[in-house]
Short mmCIF file of the C-alpha atoms (twelve columns), coordinates in Angstrom:
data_MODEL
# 
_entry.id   MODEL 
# 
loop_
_atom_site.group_PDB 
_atom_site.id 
_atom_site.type_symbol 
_atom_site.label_atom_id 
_atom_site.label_alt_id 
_atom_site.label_comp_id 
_atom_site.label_asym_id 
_atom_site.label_seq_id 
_atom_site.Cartn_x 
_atom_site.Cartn_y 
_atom_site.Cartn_z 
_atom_site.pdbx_PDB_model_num 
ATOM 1   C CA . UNK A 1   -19.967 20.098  3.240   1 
ATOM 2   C CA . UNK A 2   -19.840 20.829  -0.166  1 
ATOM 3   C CA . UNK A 3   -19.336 20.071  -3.852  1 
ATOM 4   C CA . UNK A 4   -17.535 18.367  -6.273  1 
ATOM 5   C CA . UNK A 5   -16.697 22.049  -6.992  1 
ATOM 6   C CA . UNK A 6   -15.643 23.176  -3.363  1 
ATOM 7   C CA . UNK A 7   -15.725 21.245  -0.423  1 
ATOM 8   C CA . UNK A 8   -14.452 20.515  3.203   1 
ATOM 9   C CA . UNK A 9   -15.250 17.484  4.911   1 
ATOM 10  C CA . UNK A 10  -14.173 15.194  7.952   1 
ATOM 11  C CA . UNK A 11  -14.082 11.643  6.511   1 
ATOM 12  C CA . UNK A 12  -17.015 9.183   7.868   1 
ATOM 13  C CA . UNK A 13  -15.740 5.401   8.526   1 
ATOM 14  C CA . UNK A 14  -19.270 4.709   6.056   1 
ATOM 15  C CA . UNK A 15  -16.894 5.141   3.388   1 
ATOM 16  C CA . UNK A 16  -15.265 1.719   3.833   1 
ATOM 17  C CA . UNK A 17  -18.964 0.237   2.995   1 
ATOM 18  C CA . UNK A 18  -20.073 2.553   0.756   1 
ATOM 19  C CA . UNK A 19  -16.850 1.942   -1.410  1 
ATOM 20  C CA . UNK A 20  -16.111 -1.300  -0.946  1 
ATOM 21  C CA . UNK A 21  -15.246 -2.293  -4.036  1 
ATOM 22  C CA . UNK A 22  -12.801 -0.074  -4.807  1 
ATOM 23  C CA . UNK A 23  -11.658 -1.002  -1.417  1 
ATOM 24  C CA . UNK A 24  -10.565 -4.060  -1.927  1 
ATOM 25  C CA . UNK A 25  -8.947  -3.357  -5.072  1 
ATOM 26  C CA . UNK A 26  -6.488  -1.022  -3.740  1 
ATOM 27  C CA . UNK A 27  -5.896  -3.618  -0.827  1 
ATOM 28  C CA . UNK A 28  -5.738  -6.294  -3.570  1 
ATOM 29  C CA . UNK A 29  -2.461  -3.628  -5.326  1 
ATOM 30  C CA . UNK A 30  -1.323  -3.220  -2.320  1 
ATOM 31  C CA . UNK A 31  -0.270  -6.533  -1.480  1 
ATOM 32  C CA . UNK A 32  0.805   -7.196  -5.249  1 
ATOM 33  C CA . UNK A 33  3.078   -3.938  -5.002  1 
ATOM 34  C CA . UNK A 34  4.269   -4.822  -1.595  1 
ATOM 35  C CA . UNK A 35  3.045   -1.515  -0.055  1 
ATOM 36  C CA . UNK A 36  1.012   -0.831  3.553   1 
ATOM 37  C CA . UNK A 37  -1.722  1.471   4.046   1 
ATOM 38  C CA . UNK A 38  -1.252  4.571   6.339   1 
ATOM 39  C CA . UNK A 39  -3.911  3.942   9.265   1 
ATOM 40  C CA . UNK A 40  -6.920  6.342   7.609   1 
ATOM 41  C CA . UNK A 41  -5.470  6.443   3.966   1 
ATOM 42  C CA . UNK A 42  -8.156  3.765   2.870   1 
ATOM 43  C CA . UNK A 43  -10.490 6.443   4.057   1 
ATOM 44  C CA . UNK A 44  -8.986  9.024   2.389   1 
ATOM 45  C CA . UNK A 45  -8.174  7.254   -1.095  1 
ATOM 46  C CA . UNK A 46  -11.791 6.326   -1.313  1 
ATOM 47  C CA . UNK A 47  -12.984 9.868   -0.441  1 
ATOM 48  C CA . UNK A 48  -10.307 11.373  -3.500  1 
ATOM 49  C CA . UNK A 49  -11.277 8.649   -5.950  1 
ATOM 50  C CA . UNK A 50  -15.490 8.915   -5.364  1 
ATOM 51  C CA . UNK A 51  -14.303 12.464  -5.875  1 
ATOM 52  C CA . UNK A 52  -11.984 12.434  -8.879  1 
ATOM 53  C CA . UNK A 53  -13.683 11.605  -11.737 1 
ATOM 54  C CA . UNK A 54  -12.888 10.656  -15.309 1 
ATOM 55  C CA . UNK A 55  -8.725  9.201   -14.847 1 
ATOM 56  C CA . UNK A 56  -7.709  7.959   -18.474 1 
ATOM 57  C CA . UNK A 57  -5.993  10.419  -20.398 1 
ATOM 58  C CA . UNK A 58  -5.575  13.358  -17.706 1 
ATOM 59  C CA . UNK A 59  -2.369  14.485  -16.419 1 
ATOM 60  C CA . UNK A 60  -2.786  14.189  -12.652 1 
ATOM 61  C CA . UNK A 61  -0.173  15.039  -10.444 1 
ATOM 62  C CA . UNK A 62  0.295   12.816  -6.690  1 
ATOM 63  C CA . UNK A 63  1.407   15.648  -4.933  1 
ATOM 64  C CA . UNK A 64  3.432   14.276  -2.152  1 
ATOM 65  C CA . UNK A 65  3.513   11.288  -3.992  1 
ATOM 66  C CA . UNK A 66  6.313   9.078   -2.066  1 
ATOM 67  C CA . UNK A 67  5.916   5.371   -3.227  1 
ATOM 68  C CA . UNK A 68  2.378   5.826   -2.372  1 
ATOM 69  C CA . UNK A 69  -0.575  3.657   -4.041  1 
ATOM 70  C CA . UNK A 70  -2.757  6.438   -5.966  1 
ATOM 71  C CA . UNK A 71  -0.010  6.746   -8.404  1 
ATOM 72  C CA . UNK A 72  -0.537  3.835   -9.144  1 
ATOM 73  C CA . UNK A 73  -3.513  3.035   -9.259  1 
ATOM 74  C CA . UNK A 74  -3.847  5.695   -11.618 1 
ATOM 75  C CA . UNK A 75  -1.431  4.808   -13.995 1 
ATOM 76  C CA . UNK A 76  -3.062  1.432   -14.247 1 
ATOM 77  C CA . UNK A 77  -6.853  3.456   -15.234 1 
ATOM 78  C CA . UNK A 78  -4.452  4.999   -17.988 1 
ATOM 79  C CA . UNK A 79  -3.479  8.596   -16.544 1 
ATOM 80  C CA . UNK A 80  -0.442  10.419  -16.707 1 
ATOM 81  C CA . UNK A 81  0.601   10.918  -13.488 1 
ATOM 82  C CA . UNK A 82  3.144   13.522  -11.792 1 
ATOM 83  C CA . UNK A 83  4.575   11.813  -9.229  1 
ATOM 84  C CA . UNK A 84  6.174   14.911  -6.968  1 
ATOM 85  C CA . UNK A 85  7.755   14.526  -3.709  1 
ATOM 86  C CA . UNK A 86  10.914  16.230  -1.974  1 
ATOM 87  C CA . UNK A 87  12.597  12.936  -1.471  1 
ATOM 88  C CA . UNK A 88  14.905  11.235  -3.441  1 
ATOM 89  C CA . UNK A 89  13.209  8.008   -5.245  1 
ATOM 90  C CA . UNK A 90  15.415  7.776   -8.141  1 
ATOM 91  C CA . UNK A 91  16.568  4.755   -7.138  1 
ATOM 92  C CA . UNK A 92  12.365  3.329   -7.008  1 
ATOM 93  C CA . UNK A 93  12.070  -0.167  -6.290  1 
ATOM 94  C CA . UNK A 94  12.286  -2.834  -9.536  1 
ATOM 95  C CA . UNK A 95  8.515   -4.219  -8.336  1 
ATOM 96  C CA . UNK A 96  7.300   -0.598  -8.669  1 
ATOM 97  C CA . UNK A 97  8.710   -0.129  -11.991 1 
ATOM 98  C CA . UNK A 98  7.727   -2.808  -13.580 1 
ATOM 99  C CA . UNK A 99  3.957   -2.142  -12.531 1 
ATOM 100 C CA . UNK A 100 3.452   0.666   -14.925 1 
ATOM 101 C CA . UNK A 101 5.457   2.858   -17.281 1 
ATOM 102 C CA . UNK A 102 7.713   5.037   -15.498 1 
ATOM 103 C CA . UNK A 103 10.320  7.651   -16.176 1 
ATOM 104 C CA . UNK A 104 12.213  10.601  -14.404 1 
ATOM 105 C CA . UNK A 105 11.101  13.902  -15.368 1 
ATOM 106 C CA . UNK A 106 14.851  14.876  -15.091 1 
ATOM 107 C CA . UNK A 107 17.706  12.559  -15.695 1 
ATOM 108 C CA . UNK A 108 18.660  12.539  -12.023 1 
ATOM 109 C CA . UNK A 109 14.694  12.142  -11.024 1 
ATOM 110 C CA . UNK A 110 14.866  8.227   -11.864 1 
ATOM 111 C CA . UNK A 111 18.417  6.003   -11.952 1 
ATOM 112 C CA . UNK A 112 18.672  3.341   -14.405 1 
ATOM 113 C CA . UNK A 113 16.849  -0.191  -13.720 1 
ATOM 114 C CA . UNK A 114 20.151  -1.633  -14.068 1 
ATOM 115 C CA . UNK A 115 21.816  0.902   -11.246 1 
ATOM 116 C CA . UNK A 116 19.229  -0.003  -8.978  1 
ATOM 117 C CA . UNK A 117 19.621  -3.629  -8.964  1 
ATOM 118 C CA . UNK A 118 23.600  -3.374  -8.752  1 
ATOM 119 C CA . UNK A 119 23.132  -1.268  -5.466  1 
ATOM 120 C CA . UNK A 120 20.667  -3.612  -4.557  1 
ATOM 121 C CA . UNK A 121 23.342  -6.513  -5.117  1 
ATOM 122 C CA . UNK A 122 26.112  -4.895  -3.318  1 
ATOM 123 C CA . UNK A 123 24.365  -4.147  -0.347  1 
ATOM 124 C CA . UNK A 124 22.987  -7.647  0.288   1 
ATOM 125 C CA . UNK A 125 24.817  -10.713 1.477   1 
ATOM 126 C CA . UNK A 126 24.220  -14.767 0.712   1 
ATOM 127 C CA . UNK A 127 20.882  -16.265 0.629   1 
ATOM 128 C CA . UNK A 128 19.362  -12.651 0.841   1 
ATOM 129 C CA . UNK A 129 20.912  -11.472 -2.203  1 
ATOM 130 C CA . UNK A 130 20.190  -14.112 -4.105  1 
ATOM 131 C CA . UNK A 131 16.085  -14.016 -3.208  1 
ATOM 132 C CA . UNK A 132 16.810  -10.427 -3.884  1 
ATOM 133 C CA . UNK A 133 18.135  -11.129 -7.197  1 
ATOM 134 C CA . UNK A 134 15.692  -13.337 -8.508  1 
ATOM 135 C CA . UNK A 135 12.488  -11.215 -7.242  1 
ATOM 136 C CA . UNK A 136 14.298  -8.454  -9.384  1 
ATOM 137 C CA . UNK A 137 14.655  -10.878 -12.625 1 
ATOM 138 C CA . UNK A 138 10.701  -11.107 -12.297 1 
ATOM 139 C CA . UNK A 139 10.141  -7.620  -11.529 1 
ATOM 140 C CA . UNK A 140 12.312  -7.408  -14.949 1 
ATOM 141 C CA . UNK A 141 10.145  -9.715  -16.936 1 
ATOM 142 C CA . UNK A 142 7.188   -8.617  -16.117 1 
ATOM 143 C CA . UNK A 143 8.273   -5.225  -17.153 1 
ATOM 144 C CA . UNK A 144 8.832   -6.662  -20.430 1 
ATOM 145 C CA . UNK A 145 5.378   -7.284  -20.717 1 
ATOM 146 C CA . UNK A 146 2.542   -5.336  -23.018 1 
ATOM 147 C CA . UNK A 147 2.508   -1.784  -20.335 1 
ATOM 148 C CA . UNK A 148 -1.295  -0.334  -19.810 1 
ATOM 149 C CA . UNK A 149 -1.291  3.297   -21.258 1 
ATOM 150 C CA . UNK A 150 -0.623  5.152   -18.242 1 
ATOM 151 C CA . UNK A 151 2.447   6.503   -17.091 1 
ATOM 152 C CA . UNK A 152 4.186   7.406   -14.044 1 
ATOM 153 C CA . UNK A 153 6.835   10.679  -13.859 1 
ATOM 154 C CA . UNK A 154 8.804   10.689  -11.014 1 
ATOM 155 C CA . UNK A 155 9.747   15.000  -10.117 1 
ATOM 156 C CA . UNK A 156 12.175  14.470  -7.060  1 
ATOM 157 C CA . UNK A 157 11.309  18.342  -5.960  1 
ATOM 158 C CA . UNK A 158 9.405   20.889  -3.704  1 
ATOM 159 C CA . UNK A 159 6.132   21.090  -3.704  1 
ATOM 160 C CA . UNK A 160 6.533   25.020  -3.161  1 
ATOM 161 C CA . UNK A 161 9.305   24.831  -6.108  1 
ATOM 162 C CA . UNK A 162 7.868   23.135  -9.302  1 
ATOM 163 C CA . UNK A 163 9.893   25.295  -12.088 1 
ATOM 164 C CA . UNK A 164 9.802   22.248  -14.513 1 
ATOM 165 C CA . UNK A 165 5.971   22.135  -14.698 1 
ATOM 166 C CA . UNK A 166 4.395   25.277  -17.037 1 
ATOM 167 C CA . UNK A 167 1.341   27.333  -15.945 1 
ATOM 168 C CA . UNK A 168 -2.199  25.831  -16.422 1 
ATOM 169 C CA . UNK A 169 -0.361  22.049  -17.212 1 
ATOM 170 C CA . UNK A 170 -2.007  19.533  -15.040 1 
ATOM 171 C CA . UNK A 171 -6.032  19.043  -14.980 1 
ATOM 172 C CA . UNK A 172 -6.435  17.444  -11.482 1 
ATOM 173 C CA . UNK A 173 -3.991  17.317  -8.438  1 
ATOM 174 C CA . UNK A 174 -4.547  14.484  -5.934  1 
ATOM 175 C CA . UNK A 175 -2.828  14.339  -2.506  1 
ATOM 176 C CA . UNK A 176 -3.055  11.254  0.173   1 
ATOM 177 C CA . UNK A 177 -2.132  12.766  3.736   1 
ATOM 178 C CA . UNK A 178 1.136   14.383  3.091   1 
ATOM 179 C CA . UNK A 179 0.401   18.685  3.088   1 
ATOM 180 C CA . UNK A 180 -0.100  18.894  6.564   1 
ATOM 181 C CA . UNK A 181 4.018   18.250  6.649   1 
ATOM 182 C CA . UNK A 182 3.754   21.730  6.103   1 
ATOM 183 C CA . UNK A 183 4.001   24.809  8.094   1 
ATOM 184 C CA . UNK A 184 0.629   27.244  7.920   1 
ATOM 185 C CA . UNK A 185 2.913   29.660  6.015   1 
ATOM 186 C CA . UNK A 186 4.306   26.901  4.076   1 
ATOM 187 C CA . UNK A 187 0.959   25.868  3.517   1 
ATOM 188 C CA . UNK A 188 -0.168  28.835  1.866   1 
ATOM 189 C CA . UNK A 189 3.016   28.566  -0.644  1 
ATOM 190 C CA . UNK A 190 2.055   25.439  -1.980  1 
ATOM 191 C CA . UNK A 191 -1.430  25.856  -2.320  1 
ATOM 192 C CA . UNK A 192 -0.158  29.050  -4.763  1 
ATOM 193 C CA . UNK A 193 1.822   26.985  -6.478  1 
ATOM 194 C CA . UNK A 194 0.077   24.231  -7.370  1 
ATOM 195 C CA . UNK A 195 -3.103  26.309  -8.083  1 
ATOM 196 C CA . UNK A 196 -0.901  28.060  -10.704 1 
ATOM 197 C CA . UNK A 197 0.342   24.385  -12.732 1 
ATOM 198 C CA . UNK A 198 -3.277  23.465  -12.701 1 
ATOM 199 C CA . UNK A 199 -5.535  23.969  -15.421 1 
ATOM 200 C CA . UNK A 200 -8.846  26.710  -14.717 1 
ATOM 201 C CA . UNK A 201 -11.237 24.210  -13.840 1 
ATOM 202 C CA . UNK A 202 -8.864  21.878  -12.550 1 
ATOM 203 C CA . UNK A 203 -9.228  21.080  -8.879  1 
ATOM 204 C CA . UNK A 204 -7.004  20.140  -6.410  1 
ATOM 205 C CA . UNK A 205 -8.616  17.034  -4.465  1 
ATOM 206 C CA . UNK A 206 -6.781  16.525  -1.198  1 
ATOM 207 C CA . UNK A 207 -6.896  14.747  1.901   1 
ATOM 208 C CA . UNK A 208 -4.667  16.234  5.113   1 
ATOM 209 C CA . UNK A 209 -5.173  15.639  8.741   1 
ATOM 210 C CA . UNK A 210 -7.811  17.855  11.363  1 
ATOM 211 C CA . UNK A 211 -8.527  17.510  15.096  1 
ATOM 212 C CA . UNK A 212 -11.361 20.124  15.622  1 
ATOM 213 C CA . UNK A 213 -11.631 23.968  15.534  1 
ATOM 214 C CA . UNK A 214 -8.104  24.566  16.782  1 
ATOM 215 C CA . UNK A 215 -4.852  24.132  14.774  1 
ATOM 216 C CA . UNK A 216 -2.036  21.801  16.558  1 
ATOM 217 C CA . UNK A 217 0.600   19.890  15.774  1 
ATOM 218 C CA . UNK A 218 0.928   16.127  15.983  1 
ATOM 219 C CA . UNK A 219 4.348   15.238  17.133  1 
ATOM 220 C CA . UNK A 220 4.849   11.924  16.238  1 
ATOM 221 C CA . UNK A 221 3.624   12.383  13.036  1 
ATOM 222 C CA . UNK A 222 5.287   15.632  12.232  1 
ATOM 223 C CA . UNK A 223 2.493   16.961  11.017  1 
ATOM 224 C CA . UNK A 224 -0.007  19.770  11.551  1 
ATOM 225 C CA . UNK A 225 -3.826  19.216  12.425  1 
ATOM 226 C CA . UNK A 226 -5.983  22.291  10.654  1 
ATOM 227 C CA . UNK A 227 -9.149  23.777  11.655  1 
ATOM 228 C CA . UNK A 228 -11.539 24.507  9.162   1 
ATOM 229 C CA . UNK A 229 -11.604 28.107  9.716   1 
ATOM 230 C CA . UNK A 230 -7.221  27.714  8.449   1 
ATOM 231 C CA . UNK A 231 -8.080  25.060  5.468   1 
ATOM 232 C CA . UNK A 232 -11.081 27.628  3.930   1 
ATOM 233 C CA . UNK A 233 -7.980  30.483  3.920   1 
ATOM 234 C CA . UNK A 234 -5.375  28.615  3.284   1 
ATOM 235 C CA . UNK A 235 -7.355  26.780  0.248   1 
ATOM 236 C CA . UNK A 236 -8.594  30.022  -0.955  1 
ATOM 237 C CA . UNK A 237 -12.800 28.725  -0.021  1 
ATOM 238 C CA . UNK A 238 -15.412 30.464  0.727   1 
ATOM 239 C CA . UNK A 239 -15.792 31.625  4.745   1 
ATOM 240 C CA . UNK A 240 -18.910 30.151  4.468   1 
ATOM 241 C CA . UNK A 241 -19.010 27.116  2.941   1 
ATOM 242 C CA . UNK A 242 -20.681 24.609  4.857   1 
ATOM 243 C CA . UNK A 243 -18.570 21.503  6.543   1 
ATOM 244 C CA . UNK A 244 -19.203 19.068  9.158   1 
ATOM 245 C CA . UNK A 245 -16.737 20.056  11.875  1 
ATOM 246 C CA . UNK A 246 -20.204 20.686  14.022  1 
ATOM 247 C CA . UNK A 247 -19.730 16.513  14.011  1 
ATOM 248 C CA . UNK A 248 -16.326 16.111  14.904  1 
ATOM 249 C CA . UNK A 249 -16.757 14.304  18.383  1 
ATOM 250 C CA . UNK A 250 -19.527 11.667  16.345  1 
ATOM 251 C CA . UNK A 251 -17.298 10.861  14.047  1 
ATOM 252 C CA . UNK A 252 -13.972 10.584  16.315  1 
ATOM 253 C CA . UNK A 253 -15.662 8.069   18.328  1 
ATOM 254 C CA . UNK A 254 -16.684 6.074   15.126  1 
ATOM 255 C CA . UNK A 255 -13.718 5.964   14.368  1 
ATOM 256 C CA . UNK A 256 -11.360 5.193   17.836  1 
ATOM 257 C CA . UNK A 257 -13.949 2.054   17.374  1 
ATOM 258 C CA . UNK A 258 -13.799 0.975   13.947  1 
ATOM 259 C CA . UNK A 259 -12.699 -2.271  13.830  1 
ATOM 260 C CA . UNK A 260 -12.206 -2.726  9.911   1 
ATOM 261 C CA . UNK A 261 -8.866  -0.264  10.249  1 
ATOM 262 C CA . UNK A 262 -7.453  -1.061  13.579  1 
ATOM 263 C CA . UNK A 263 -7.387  -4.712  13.059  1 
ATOM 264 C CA . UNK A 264 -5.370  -4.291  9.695   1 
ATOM 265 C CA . UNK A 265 -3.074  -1.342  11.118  1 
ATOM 266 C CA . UNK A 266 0.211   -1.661  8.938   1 
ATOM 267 C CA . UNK A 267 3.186   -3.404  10.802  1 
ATOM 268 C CA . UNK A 268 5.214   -0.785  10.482  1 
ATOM 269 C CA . UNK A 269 3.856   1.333   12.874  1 
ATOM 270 C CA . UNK A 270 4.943   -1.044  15.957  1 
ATOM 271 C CA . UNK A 271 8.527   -0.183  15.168  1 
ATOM 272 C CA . UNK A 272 8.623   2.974   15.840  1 
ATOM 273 C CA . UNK A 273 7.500   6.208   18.031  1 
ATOM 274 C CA . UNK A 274 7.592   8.394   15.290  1 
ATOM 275 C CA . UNK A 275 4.171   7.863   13.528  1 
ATOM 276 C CA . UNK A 276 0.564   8.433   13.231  1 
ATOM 277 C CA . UNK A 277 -0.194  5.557   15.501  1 
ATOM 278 C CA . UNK A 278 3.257   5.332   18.073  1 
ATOM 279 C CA . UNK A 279 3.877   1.716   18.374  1 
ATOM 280 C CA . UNK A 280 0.924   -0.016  16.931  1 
ATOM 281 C CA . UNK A 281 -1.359  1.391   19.483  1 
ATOM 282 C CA . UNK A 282 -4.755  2.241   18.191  1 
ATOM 283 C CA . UNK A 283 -5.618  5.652   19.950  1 
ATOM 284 C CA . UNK A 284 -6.532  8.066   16.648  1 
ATOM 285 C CA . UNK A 285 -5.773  11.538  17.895  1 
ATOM 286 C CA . UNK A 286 -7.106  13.282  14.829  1 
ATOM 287 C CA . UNK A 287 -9.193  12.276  11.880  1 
ATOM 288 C CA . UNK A 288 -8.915  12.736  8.311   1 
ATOM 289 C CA . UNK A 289 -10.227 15.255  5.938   1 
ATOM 290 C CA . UNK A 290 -10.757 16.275  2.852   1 
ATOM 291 C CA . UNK A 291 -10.728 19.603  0.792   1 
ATOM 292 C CA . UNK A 292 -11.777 20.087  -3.092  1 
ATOM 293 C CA . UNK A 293 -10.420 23.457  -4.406  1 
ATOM 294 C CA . UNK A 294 -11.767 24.454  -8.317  1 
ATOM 295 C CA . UNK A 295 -8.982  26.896  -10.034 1 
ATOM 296 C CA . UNK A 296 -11.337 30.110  -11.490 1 
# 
């Protein structure tokens, strides 16, 4: 499977065990930041964090960041995170903001605190505007406390398309489950492009999503499942580095039975067709896994 150095590797279920510490800490910031879990992503942030390494002081960019947890997580063990995603968050929740230092890397990347929480007030009406409004006065105080030394940057832009970041900036690039939102070809762009930001010997530590030796695309989700043969090109590895596809069907039925993740499956998937797991059923289709990729 692997190295810290390069490495491909369908994530076990053991990992909820054999990290459960740091397990319950991110569920612990997850319910202070308001935020659910994706249904493997406690699988996956364990696997990039046993993986990752020394966090206070590096740059790190979140690639496909959203309003995701690693961010921060990481700002709050003191690194200097990139935040990068193609959607718009300028206008980031109050609660997130006043977790950990945070600032557009362009003027348009993050609105003002004060913006937010008029467009907040005009869009609410009676008793929930006013809970509204007073959740944001504490969100605003306890921004106003001491800030821990790391520092969320919020890049509202293409992960294909990062013009505002130099060559050979960033030491480490995590991503949680977003890449395979990507074409093969579109794939391959990316990968270039955030090999060329990164620092030689910085690695990109990712997790994206895998359903055996053939690639196919998950509807619901909108996203791609990649065979290993695609991830080893794509991620520029070697043909033969060793992985544990061989014991895909093992680990697919530990997982369809795990209870630890399908009892605490996040709400919002029971809304909605559209997902990893349509409607709050638990039927996993594909499993998670993860790539390391060292820049020469």
């Amino acid at each position: 499977m692997g190295s810290d150095h390069a490495c491909l590797e369908i994530l076990s279920v053991n990992l909820l065990d054999e990290e459960r510490q740091r397990v319950d800490e991110l569920r612990h910031l997850a319910g202070t930041l308001g935020l659910e879990f994706g249904w493997h992503y406690l699988l996956d942030l364990t696997w990039v964090l046993r993986h990752l390494g020394t966090i206070r002081g590096q740059r790190i960019m979140d690639a496909g960041a959203g309003t995701g947890i690693i961010q921060w997580y990481l700002a709050q063990q003191g690194a200097t995170v990139y935040s990068v995603d193609r959607l718009d968050r300028s206008a980031l929740p109050l609660r997130l903001r006043a977790h950990a230092r945070v600032r557009g890397l362009r003027p348009a990347d993050m609105l003002s605190s004060s913006a937010v929480m008029e467009r907040e007030r005009t869009t609410l009406a009676g008793g929930a505007r006013s809970r509204r409004f007073f959740r944001n006065v504490q969100s605003i105080l306890r921004g106003m406390l001491p800030r821990r030394e790391g520092e969320v940057i919020l890049y509202n832009e293409d992960l294909a398309h990062l013009s505002e970041l130099q060559d050979n900036s960033i030491d480490t690039i995590v991503s949680i489950s977003s890449l395979e939102h990507n074409t093969p070809e579109g794939l391959e762009g990316v990968v270039t492009e955030m090999l060329r930001v990164l620092k030689p010997g910085g690695r990109i530590i990712a997790t994206l999503c895998t359903a055996g030796q053939t690639d196919w695309f998950h509807e619901p989700s909108k996203g791609m499942c990649y065979s290993a043969a695609t991830l080893k090109r794509i991620f520029q590895l070697p043909a033969d580095l060793a992985d544990n596809y061989g014991d895909y069907e093992r680990q697919m039925g530990e997982l369809r039975t795990c209870a630890e993740l399908r009892d605490n499956l996040a709400m919002f998937y029971s809304r909605s067709g559209n997902n990893g797991m349509p409607w709050g059923k638990w039927d996993p289709q594909y499993q998670p896994v993860g790539v390391i990729k060292t820049k020469a």
